[in-house]
């Protein structure tokens, strides 16, 4: 039985907002062994007070009631003592200010006091239910880092990791290191002078790799499968282009699970189809004893040039030998002075076409980007380098994309007398009968439709990520060999790269360079350094037994009560990170070092057998039940809000700090992710007489902001199912709602809460109240 | 698909503008802030954005057919507000220098008259020419050379070079200047008529106003506008420049008038026709002499004001000054300084200095006017032409110029 201490901070307006003595009484009544207040709780004196109590009273868990849990309190980390925090400063004092001249000040004060008391009850209840997490440390985890791809990105990542003291192996499919970095004539400058190009960096990287004893290079080699988890990956390598029994099996697609009539195949038949599809490959759960061990993986597989199909872009004369892609033009430039493919004449005039759509569509070529824009500028400079006297390069664009410092590069090249720039729609490219081509451009900056005679036309075609058409990483995971595709990123190795660069949806595997978005060589090198650090962090986390970003402090991991598992596979299907494998029967096999502790599996489980030591069905369910529900006062309806602690909860904190307030009726419980919200909690809330439940989570959809990718979206789907249940009980399904809140929408969130409360008040009390 | 224009960007034109003070032209990214802030730009044909683009694209033909280039006074408002430091005001100044060269013949002289070395060389050459003519003249008159004194023992330039050798020397040069200038202005007129979309006749020429109409309706008002500098004074950043320039302009008019008085009285009535006795040197109290001295002082004052304003505005960064700007300023200053100097030295009778200064005075005047169709001084004829043309083109387009041209203009659009 936990021995609990509750410490209430009375500064920052808390003492003025609530009756602190009353809160202390509630804490004691709820079961706290010690309950005290302190005006300067977070000072050394406060720490000393708590420490003394722990020693004198043998406290095993303490609750700091005051500042938001989002603040660090390292000074309260006492070994063996569970630390919890409740932010009544923000959730009560600051968000429920009462004007003393208000006529209803007394009744309002009563509401606020009851709110604070409920937070105390929930805090004590939580501590009564939690257990101290114990880290699951890997025994002797492997710390070697595998780099897939030997281009500039891969080489840089390898060098960075090696310099940090880690052993690295580079696996390169071709026979040589260097990748595309060795195929370019020049690179884009990243420092002054921005008007001239710089020599390729790849040769010097190759030299460094060769002289680094910590780096092993395996050329003409591919990944057959990556088995295992961070800290203990077992990687089967194979000669490039060959088949192997260790090739990672591929699960059935939804279509493959159907018969000819569109009906789902039986489990047996599905197995047969699966076996046929993966014939000659070992089961994904089989470990290759001869495989090499690695701790983390950096995916730097890069990109390949897009080449239009035969007959594509007829209006741009694609197929004419003098119409080239940017890749072909680069090869031409690399091989020497620019000469026309058709007849070897000097290339004195070139039109660079950025957008193929003519007047109908201003989009650039598929998979084009800022990089291809800048490549056009770079290649325009080749024309000027080779023929400074009379070389002319026309860059015809719908978008001139030169972000950040590359604006200087644009300016530098714009200054060249022989580089002509105009926005415009390229409507036709035709053979001009004199060996060259005539390019027609409409809607130009010049105001006219113009025709330009050129020697060569260069199309700014795109860069296809290596992961577009193949898995590359070839994971032996239940969810398949590739990153699970969200169908949002067009084949780029998907991750929410704005919030979490390098992160993929597979813990321990970090993507860098153009495999995750188009990048210049210089950007790729910066990216590689970042990914190398992430890989090192993953290895360290496996060693110390804590989660990786975004819950790096978390030493807990989900427990499964397998005796009651019904093999429904929801957790294995829904885990956003593919952390769970399974056995023949479908019983989940956890891989703690792959897990990011979001709790999506816990939210998914209909049997409620998944939980964390300090965050599980019982802990939160008991907190809900500890809320005091007056059953005879229609003014005192009660709701619970599950607020995602990544975005919605910080938004609430900010709203409170900005002096915004909301109704005192709902009680807020922070959750790791809406994906972790189990419908059991909704049922607990409704059955204990609460009048409504609001879920505040991250935005989902195309521009999703969920830290765990799918959590809020899954919650939304589950709540739709709950609505049916609530309806069948004769209650309004609107009593349970989900709202999407971005972290910066602090100004919006009070309105969302108040609108919800108003709706519930309109519906009246929960009819089951008091039963 | 609409009509399309075959483009042949002229790289050498871009390089030419960039090399003569317009090195920033390529920085323009077409936001048109310049055209918006320009106090002189017109609603129907805003500038200088389009000129920047045309120059970037090496469209020499369009730029040369663009009268707006000459409606610009390099106020610097565009340059001040340009977000890319493309300095449109300076670019247009460079375009004008290039345009003068484009219409000049032979073009090599444009290079001479736009460079300090070339002008110094030209002045020396002119001085040598004056010396040679004077030496030859002394053989005819029997006067002492090189420092002749009159019967009173005083410096008298007439003794050195009388009007006949001066005219013999200067009149052919004037004829040449008029020929080259007329030729340039005619081609310029054609180009800007074409650029403005005026209707072309079947013979490939463009309409011109009759002489009577030209003087009364177009040149007259244009000159009146120039005499008041009403347009130059609209400049925002550098409106002060108009003051010195106006003073300078009036000094030129005064000096032109007194020179003509002397030319008619002395050269024509006295020397050529023998109707009157010798008039020069005029006594100091003579109204014409008074006017000449006032004009000379105005010239020196005006050019010094122009120079100091240009220096100041250059330092402020509102405008950049290229070699042709300074060449013209120093040349005019030299004309004024040698003119006053020659007079003063004559009066205090120091022959060994007076005569060389007088020679330099004649030489600098020759060079200044010879540079009219070649150097920056040419803005006098081209800007005036532009002012005239602007009025004319408006009338043609509005159908007020007669000829039933409005229909043709309407059809062209």
PDB file of N, CA and C in Angstrom, chain A residues 179-209:
ATOM      1  N   UNK A 179      27.675   7.766 -54.712  1.00  0.00           N
ATOM      2  CA  UNK A 179      26.306   8.021 -55.148  1.00  0.00           C
ATOM      3  C   UNK A 179      26.218   9.113 -56.193  1.00  0.00           C
ATOM      4  N   UNK A 180      25.131   9.875 -56.147  1.00  0.00           N
ATOM      5  CA  UNK A 180      24.946  10.907 -57.161  1.00  0.00           C
ATOM      6  C   UNK A 180      25.980  12.015 -56.995  1.00  0.00           C
ATOM      7  N   UNK A 181      26.505  12.143 -55.790  1.00  0.00           N
ATOM      8  CA  UNK A 181      27.512  13.173 -55.537  1.00  0.00           C
ATOM      9  C   UNK A 181      28.730  13.044 -56.426  1.00  0.00           C
ATOM     10  N   UNK A 182      28.976  11.830 -56.960  1.00  0.00           N
ATOM     11  CA  UNK A 182      30.116  11.640 -57.857  1.00  0.00           C
ATOM     12  C   UNK A 182      29.725  11.866 -59.315  1.00  0.00           C
ATOM     13  N   UNK A 183      28.438  12.072 -59.555  1.00  0.00           N
ATOM     14  CA  UNK A 183      28.004  12.222 -60.955  1.00  0.00           C
ATOM     15  C   UNK A 183      27.780  13.673 -61.354  1.00  0.00           C
ATOM     16  N   UNK A 184      28.022  14.598 -60.425  1.00  0.00           N
ATOM     17  CA  UNK A 184      27.775  16.001 -60.759  1.00  0.00           C
ATOM     18  C   UNK A 184      29.078  16.706 -61.126  1.00  0.00           C
ATOM     19  N   UNK A 185      28.938  17.688 -62.022  1.00  0.00           N
ATOM     20  CA  UNK A 185      30.124  18.483 -62.381  1.00  0.00           C
ATOM     21  C   UNK A 185      30.468  19.447 -61.254  1.00  0.00           C
ATOM     22  N   UNK A 186      29.444  20.152 -60.774  1.00  0.00           N
ATOM     23  CA  UNK A 186      29.669  21.146 -59.724  1.00  0.00           C
ATOM     24  C   UNK A 186      28.514  21.087 -58.725  1.00  0.00           C
ATOM     25  N   UNK A 187      28.721  21.714 -57.581  1.00  0.00           N
ATOM     26  CA  UNK A 187      27.675  21.812 -56.573  1.00  0.00           C
ATOM     27  C   UNK A 187      27.259  23.266 -56.374  1.00  0.00           C
ATOM     28  N   UNK A 188      26.108  23.401 -55.726  1.00  0.00           N
ATOM     29  CA  UNK A 188      25.571  24.732 -55.441  1.00  0.00           C
ATOM     30  C   UNK A 188      26.343  25.328 -54.250  1.00  0.00           C
ATOM     31  N   UNK A 189      26.724  26.590 -54.343  1.00  0.00           N
ATOM     32  CA  UNK A 189      27.473  27.186 -53.214  1.00  0.00           C
ATOM     33  C   UNK A 189      26.568  27.398 -52.008  1.00  0.00           C
ATOM     34  N   UNK A 190      27.135  27.264 -50.808  1.00  0.00           N
ATOM     35  CA  UNK A 190      26.364  27.564 -49.593  1.00  0.00           C
ATOM     36  C   UNK A 190      26.992  28.708 -48.817  1.00  0.00           C
ATOM     37  N   UNK A 191      27.971  29.345 -49.405  1.00  0.00           N
ATOM     38  CA  UNK A 191      28.570  30.514 -48.765  1.00  0.00           C
ATOM     39  C   UNK A 191      29.057  31.426 -49.865  1.00  0.00           C
ATOM     40  N   UNK A 192      29.499  32.640 -49.506  1.00  0.00           N
ATOM     41  CA  UNK A 192      29.995  33.532 -50.560  1.00  0.00           C
ATOM     42  C   UNK A 192      31.206  32.887 -51.241  1.00  0.00           C
ATOM     43  N   UNK A 193      31.432  33.074 -52.456  1.00  0.00           N
ATOM     44  CA  UNK A 193      30.687  33.857 -53.393  1.00  0.00           C
ATOM     45  C   UNK A 193      29.541  33.028 -53.983  1.00  0.00           C
ATOM     46  N   UNK A 194      28.335  33.549 -53.877  1.00  0.00           N
ATOM     47  CA  UNK A 194      27.169  32.782 -54.298  1.00  0.00           C
ATOM     48  C   UNK A 194      26.994  32.748 -55.808  1.00  0.00           C
ATOM     49  N   UNK A 195      27.808  33.497 -56.522  1.00  0.00           N
ATOM     50  CA  UNK A 195      27.587  33.558 -57.964  1.00  0.00           C
ATOM     51  C   UNK A 195      28.412  32.516 -58.716  1.00  0.00           C
ATOM     52  N   UNK A 196      29.259  31.768 -58.021  1.00  0.00           N
ATOM     53  CA  UNK A 196      29.970  30.703 -58.736  1.00  0.00           C
ATOM     54  C   UNK A 196      29.750  29.366 -58.053  1.00  0.00           C
ATOM     55  N   UNK A 197      29.887  28.321 -58.838  1.00  0.00           N
ATOM     56  CA  UNK A 197      29.613  26.975 -58.350  1.00  0.00           C
ATOM     57  C   UNK A 197      30.863  26.423 -57.660  1.00  0.00           C
ATOM     58  N   UNK A 198      30.667  25.381 -56.861  1.00  0.00           N
ATOM     59  CA  UNK A 198      31.808  24.804 -56.145  1.00  0.00           C
ATOM     60  C   UNK A 198      32.020  23.353 -56.577  1.00  0.00           C
ATOM     61  N   UNK A 199      33.207  22.851 -56.330  1.00  0.00           N
ATOM     62  CA  UNK A 199      33.540  21.490 -56.743  1.00  0.00           C
ATOM     63  C   UNK A 199      32.843  20.465 -55.856  1.00  0.00           C
ATOM     64  N   UNK A 200      32.578  19.277 -56.398  1.00  0.00           N
ATOM     65  CA  UNK A 200      31.874  18.248 -55.621  1.00  0.00           C
ATOM     66  C   UNK A 200      32.652  17.844 -54.367  1.00  0.00           C
ATOM     67  N   UNK A 201      31.897  17.536 -53.329  1.00  0.00           N
ATOM     68  CA  UNK A 201      32.493  17.211 -52.035  1.00  0.00           C
ATOM     69  C   UNK A 201      32.748  15.706 -51.903  1.00  0.00           C
ATOM     70  N   UNK A 202      32.050  14.925 -52.747  1.00  0.00           N
ATOM     71  CA  UNK A 202      32.071  13.463 -52.571  1.00  0.00           C
ATOM     72  C   UNK A 202      33.486  12.862 -52.554  1.00  0.00           C
ATOM     73  N   UNK A 203      34.396  13.260 -53.471  1.00  0.00           N
ATOM     74  CA  UNK A 203      35.719  12.618 -53.457  1.00  0.00           C
ATOM     75  C   UNK A 203      36.430  12.732 -52.109  1.00  0.00           C
ATOM     76  N   UNK A 204      36.313  13.895 -51.469  1.00  0.00           N
ATOM     77  CA  UNK A 204      37.017  14.039 -50.191  1.00  0.00           C
ATOM     78  C   UNK A 204      36.361  13.178 -49.107  1.00  0.00           C
ATOM     79  N   UNK A 205      35.029  13.005 -49.202  1.00  0.00           N
ATOM     80  CA  UNK A 205      34.349  12.132 -48.232  1.00  0.00           C
ATOM     81  C   UNK A 205      34.814  10.688 -48.401  1.00  0.00           C
ATOM     82  N   UNK A 206      34.965  10.261 -49.655  1.00  0.00           N
ATOM     83  CA  UNK A 206      35.406   8.885 -49.915  1.00  0.00           C
ATOM     84  C   UNK A 206      36.783   8.661 -49.292  1.00  0.00           C
ATOM     85  N   UNK A 207      37.655   9.656 -49.445  1.00  0.00           N
ATOM     86  CA  UNK A 207      38.991   9.550 -48.849  1.00  0.00           C
ATOM     87  C   UNK A 207      38.895   9.381 -47.333  1.00  0.00           C
ATOM     88  N   UNK A 208      38.027  10.187 -46.730  1.00  0.00           N
ATOM     89  CA  UNK A 208      37.897  10.129 -45.265  1.00  0.00           C
ATOM     90  C   UNK A 208      37.355   8.768 -44.814  1.00  0.00           C
ATOM     91  N   UNK A 209      36.386   8.264 -45.590  1.00  0.00           N
ATOM     92  CA  UNK A 209      35.799   6.969 -45.238  1.00  0.00           C
ATOM     93  C   UNK A 209      36.882   5.887 -45.286  1.00  0.00           C
TER      94      UNK A 209
END
